Structures are given as structure tokens and as C-alpha cells.
JSON list of C-alpha atoms in Angstrom, two decimals:
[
{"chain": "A", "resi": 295, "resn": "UNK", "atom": "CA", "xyz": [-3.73, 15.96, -54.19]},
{"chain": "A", "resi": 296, "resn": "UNK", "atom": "CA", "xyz": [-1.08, 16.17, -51.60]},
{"chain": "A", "resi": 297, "resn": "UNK", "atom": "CA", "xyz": [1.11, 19.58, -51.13]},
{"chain": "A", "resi": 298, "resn": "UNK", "atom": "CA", "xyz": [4.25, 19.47, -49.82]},
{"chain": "A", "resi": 299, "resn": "UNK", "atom": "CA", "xyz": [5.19, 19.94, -46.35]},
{"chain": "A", "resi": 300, "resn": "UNK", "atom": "CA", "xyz": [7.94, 22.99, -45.88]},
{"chain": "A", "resi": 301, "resn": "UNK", "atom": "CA", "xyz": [11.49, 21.91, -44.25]},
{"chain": "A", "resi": 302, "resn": "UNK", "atom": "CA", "xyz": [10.02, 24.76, -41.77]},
{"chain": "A", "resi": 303, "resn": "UNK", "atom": "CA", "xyz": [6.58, 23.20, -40.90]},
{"chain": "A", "resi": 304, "resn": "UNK", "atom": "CA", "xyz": [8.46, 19.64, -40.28]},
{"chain": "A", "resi": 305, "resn": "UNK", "atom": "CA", "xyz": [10.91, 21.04, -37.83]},
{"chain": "A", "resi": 306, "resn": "UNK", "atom": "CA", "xyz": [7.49, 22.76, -35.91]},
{"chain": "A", "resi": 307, "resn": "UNK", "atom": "CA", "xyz": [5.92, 20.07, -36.22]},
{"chain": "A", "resi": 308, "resn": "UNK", "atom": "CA", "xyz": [8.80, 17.92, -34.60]},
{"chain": "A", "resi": 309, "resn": "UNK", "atom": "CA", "xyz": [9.27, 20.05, -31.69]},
{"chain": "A", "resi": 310, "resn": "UNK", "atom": "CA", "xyz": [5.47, 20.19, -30.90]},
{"chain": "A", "resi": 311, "resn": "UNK", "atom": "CA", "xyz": [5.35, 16.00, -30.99]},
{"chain": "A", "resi": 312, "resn": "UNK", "atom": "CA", "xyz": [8.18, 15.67, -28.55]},
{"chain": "A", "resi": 313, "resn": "UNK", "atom": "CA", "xyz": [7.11, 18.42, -26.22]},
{"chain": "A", "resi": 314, "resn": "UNK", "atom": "CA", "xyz": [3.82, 16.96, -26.21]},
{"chain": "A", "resi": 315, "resn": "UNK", "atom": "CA", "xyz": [5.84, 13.56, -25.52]},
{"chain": "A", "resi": 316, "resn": "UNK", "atom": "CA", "xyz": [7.75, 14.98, -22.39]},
{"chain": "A", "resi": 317, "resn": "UNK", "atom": "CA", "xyz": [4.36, 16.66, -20.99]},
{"chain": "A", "resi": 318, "resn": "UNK", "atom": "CA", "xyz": [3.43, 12.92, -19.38]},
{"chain": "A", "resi": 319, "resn": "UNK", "atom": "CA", "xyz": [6.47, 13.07, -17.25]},
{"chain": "A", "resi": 320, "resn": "UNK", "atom": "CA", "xyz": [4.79, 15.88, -15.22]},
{"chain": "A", "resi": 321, "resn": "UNK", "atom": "CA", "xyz": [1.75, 13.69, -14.50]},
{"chain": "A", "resi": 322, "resn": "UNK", "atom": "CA", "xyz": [4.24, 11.09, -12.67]},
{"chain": "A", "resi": 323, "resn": "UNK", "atom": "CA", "xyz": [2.74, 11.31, -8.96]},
{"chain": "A", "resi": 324, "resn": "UNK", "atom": "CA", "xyz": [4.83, 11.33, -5.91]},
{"chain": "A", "resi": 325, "resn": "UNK", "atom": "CA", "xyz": [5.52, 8.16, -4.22]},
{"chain": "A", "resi": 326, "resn": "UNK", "atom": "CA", "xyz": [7.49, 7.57, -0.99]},
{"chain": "A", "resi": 327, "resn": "UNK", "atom": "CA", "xyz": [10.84, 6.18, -1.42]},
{"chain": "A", "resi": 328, "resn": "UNK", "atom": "CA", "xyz": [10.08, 2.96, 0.03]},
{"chain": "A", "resi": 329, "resn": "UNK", "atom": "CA", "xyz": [7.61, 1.85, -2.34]},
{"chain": "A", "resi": 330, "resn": "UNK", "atom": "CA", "xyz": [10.28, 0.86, -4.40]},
{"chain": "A", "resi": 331, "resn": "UNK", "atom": "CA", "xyz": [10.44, -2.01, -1.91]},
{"chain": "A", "resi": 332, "resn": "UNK", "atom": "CA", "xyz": [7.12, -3.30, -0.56]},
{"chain": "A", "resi": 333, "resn": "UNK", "atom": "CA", "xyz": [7.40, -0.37, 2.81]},
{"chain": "A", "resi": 334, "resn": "UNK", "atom": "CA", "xyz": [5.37, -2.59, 5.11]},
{"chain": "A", "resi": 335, "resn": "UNK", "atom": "CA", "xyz": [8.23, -5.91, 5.05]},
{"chain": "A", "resi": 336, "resn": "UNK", "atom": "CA", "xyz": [11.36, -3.58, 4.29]},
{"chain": "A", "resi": 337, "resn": "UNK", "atom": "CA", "xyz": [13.77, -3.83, 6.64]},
{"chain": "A", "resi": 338, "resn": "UNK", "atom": "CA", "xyz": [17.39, -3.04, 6.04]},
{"chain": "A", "resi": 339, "resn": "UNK", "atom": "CA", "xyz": [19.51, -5.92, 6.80]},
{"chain": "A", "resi": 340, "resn": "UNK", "atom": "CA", "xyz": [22.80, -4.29, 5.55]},
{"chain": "A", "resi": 341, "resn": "UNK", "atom": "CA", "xyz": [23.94, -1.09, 4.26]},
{"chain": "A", "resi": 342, "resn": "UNK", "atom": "CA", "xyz": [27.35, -0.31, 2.21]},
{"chain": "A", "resi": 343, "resn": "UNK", "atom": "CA", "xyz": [27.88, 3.49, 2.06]},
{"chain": "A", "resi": 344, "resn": "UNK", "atom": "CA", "xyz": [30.48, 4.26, -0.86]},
{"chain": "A", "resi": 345, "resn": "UNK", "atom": "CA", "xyz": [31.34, 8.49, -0.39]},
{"chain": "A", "resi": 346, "resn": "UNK", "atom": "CA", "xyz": [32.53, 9.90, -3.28]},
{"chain": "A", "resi": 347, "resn": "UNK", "atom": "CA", "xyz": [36.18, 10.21, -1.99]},
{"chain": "A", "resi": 348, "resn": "UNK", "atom": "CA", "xyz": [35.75, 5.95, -2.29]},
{"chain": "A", "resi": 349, "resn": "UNK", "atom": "CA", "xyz": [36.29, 5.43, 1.30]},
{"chain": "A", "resi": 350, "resn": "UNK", "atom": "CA", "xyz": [33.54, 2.63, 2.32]},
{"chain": "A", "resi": 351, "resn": "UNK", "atom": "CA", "xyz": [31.42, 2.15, 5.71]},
{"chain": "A", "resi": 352, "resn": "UNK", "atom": "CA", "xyz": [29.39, -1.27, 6.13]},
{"chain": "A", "resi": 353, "resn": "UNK", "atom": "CA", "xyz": [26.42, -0.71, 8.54]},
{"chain": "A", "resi": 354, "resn": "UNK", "atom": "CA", "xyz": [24.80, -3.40, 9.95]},
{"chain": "A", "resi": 355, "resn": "UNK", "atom": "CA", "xyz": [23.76, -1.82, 13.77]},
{"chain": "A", "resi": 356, "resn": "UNK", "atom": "CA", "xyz": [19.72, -2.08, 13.53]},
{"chain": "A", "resi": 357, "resn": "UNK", "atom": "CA", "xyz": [19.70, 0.92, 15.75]},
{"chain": "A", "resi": 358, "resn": "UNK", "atom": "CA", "xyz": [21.22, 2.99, 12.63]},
{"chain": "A", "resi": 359, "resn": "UNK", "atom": "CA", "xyz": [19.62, 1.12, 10.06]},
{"chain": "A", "resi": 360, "resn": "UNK", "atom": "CA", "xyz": [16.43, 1.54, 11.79]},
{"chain": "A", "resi": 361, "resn": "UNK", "atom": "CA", "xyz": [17.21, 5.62, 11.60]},
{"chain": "A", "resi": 362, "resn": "UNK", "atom": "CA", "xyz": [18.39, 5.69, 8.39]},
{"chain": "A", "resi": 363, "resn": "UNK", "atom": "CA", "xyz": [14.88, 3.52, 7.27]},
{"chain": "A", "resi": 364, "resn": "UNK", "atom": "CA", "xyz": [12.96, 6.59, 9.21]},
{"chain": "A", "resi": 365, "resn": "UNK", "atom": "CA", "xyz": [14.70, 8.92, 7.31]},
{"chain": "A", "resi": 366, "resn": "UNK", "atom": "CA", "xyz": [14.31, 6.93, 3.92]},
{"chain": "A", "resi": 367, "resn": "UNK", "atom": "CA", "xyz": [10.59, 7.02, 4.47]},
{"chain": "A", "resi": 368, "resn": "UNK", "atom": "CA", "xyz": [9.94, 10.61, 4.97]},
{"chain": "A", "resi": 369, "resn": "UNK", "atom": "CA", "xyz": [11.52, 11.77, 1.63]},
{"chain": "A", "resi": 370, "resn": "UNK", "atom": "CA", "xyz": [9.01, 11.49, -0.99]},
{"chain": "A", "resi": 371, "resn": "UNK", "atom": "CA", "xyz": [10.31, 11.24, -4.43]},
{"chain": "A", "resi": 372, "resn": "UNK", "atom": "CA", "xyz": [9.35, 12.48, -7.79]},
{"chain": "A", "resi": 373, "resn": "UNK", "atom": "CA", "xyz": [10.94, 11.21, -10.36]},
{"chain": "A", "resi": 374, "resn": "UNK", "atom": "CA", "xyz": [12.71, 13.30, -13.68]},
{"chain": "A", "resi": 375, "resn": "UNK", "atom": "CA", "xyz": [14.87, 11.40, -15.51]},
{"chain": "A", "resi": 376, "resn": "UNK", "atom": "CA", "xyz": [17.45, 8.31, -15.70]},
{"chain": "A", "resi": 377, "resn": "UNK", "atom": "CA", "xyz": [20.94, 8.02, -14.22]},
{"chain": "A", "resi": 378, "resn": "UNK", "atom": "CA", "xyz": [24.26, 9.95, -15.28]},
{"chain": "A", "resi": 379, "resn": "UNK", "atom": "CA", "xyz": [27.60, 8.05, -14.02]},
{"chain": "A", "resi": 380, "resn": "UNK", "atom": "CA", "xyz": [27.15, 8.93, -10.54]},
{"chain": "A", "resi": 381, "resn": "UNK", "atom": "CA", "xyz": [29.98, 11.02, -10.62]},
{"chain": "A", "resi": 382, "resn": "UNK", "atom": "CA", "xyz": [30.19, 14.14, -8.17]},
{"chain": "A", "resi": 383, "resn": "UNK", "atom": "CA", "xyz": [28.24, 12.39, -5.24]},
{"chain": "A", "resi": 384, "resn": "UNK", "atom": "CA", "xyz": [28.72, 12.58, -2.11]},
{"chain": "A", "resi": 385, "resn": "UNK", "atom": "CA", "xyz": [27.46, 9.40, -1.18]},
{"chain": "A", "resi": 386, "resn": "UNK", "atom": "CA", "xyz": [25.89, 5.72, -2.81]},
{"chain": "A", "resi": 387, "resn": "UNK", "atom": "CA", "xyz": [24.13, 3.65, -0.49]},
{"chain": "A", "resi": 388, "resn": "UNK", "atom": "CA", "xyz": [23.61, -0.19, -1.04]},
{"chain": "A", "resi": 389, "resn": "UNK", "atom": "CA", "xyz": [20.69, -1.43, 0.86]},
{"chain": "A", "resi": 390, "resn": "UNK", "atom": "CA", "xyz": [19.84, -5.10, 1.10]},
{"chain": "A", "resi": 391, "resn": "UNK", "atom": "CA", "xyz": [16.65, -6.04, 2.86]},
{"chain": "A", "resi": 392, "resn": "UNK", "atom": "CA", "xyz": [15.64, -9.65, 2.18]},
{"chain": "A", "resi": 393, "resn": "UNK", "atom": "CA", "xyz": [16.07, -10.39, -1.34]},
{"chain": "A", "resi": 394, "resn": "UNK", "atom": "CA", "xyz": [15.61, -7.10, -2.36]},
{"chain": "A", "resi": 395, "resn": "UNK", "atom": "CA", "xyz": [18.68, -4.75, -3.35]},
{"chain": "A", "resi": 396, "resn": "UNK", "atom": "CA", "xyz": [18.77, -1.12, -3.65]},
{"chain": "A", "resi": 397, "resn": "UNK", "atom": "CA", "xyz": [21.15, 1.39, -5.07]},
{"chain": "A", "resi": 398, "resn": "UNK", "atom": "CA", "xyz": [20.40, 5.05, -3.89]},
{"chain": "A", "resi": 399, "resn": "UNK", "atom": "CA", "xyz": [22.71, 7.99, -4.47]},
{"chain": "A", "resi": 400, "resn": "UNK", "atom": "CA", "xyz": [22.90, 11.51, -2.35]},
{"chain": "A", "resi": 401, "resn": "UNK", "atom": "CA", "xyz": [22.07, 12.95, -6.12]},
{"chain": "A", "resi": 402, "resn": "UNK", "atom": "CA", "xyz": [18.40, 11.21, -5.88]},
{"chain": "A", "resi": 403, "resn": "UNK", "atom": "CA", "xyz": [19.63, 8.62, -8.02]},
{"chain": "A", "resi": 404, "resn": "UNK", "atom": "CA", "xyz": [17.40, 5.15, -6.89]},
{"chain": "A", "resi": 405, "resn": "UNK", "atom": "CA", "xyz": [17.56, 2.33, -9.13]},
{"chain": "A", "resi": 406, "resn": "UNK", "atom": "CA", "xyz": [18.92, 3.96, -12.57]},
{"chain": "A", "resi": 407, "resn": "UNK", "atom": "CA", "xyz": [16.30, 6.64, -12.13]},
{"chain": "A", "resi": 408, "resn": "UNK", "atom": "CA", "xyz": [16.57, 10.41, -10.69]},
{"chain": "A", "resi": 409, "resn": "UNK", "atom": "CA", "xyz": [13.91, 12.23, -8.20]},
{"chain": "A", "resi": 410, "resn": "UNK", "atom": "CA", "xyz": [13.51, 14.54, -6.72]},
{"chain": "A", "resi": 411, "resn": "UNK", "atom": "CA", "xyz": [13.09, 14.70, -3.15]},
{"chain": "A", "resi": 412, "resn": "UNK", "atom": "CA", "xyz": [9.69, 16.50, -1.51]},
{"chain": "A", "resi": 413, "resn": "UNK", "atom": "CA", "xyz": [10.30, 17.70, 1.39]},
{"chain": "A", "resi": 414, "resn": "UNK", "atom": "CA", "xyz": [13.76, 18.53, 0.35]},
{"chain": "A", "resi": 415, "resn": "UNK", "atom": "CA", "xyz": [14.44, 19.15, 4.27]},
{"chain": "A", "resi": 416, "resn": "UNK", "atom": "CA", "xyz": [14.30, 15.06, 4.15]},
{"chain": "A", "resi": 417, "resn": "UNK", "atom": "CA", "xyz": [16.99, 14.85, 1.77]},
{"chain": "A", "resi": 418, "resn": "UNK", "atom": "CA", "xyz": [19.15, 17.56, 3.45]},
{"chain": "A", "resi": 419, "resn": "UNK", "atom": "CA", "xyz": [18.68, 15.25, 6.66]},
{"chain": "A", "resi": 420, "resn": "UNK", "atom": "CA", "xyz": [19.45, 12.12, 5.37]},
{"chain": "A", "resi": 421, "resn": "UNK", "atom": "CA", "xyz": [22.71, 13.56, 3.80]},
{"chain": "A", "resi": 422, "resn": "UNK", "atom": "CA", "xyz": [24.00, 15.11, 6.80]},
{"chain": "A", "resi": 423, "resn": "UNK", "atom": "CA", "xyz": [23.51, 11.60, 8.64]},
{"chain": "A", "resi": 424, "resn": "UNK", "atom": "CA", "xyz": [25.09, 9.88, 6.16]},
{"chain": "A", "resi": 425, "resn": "UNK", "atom": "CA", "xyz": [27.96, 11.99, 6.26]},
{"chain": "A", "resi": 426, "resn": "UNK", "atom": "CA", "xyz": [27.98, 12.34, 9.85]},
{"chain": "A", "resi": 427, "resn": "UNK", "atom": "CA", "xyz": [28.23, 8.77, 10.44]},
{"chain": "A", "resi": 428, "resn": "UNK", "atom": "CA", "xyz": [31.07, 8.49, 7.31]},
{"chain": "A", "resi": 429, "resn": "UNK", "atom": "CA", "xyz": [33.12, 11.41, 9.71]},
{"chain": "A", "resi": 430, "resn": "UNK", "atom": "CA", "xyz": [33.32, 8.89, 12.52]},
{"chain": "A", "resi": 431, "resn": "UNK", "atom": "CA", "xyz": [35.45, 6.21, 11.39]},
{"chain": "A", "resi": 432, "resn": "UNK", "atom": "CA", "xyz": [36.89, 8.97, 8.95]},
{"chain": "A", "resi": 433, "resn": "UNK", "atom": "CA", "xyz": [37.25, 12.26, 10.43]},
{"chain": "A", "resi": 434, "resn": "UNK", "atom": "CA", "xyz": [39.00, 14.41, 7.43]},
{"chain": "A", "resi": 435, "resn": "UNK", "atom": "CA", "xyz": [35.83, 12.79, 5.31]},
{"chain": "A", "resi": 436, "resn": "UNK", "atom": "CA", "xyz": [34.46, 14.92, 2.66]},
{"chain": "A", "resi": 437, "resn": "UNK", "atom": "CA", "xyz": [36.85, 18.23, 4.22]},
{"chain": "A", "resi": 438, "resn": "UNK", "atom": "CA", "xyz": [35.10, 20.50, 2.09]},
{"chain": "A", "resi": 439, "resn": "UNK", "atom": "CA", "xyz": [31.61, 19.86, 3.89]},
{"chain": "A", "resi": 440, "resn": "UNK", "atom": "CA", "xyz": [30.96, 21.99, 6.63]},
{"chain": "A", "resi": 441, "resn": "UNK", "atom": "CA", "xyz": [30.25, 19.58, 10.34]},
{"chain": "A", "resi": 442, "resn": "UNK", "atom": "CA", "xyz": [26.69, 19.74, 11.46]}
]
């Protein structure tokens, strides 16, 4: 014979199933950001920067590609969730090495997926590069960011 099961006890019981769900997120391990794309044949080609004031820069200098590739592969990324809208970033990148397209955002936003970054002294870097290569071309870019 069956009893029944309280409105309570079902509401407990939901909660424990999907925190017990979420708990394999924290088991994701960290992976360098260019293991997206295969690391040892990536080589940025092109890059579009979009900042979030929607002016646009098109790199295609290998000596700046090469940094911002150096810079790409010391963050290490953990990933936490999927993407929002993108809105409030500072910055999108479009990368295109090969056949291979990627979409990274200064919110850790790679591929429809957010990370976090480890060190986040990598992402800090990257972001003031990004932006300090934006200012050229546009000097009143992103006003409210203070000029490394």
C-alpha cells in the first residue's frame, strides 16, 4: 500500500533533484581558451572587434593578431552558464582562423557559453588591449574607461 506524498515533501524533494542536477557543473575542468579551436593550427587570420558603443575595428596586422593569440592563450576558462544578449559589453571579438569562426565577448561569453576567466589578470589584460587598440582609430572610445 502506497501513502501519499505531502505537497511539502514534493517541493523538498524537487529542490534536492535539481541541486543535485547543478552539482556536475562544478566538476567542469578548466580548459585554455584555445581549445575551443585545435591551439596547435590556430592562427587568427582576421579579427572584427564590435565595442559596445557599435563602433567597429577590422584587424588583420599578424603582429597584433599574433599578441592578441598570446593573450587568448593565457586566460584559462571555466565555464558557468549560456549566453544573455550580450548587452553591456565592452567589446565582441570575431575571430576567423581557417575555417573555424569564433565569437568571444569581454563578458567571457565564447561560443553561446559563459566562463570564467583563471587568471583573471589575463582577462583584465586582454581587455585593456582591446580597448587600447579601439582608442586609436577612436580616441573618445568607451569615455567612461579610464586610459591605461
Amino acid at each position: 500500500m502506497f501513502m501519499p506524498i505531502k505537497p511539502s515533501f514534493r517541493v523538498i524533494l524537487a529542490v534536492f533533484l535539481v541541486l543535485m542536477m547543478g552539482c556536475g557543473n562544478s566538476k567542469d575542468k578548466i580548459e585554455p581558451f584555445l581549445l575551443v579551436g585545435d591551439s596547435d593550427s590556430f592562427s587568427l587570420e582576421e579579427m572584427i572587434v564590435r565595442f559596445g558603443d557599435g563602433r567597429e575595428l577590422i584587424i588583420t596586422d599578424q603582429e597584433t593578431l599574433g599578441k592578441v593569440t598570446s593573450l587568448l592563450k593565457s586566460i584559462r576558462l571555466h565555464k558557468v552558464g549560456t549566453e544573455p544578449n550580450g548587452v553591456g559589453q565592452l567589446y565582441q571579438l570575431e575571430m576567423k582562423s581557417g575555417s573555424t569562426h569564433i565569437r568571444f565577448s569581454s563578458g567571457l561569453y565564447l561560443n553561446r557559453a559563459q566562463y570564467e576567466a583563471r587568471p583573471e589578470s589575463a582577462r583584465r589584460e586582454l581587455d585593456e588591449y582591446i580597448v587600447t587598440l579601439g582608442r586609436a582609430p577612436y580616441p573618445d572610445l568607451l569615455p567612461g574607461l579610464p586610459a591605461r
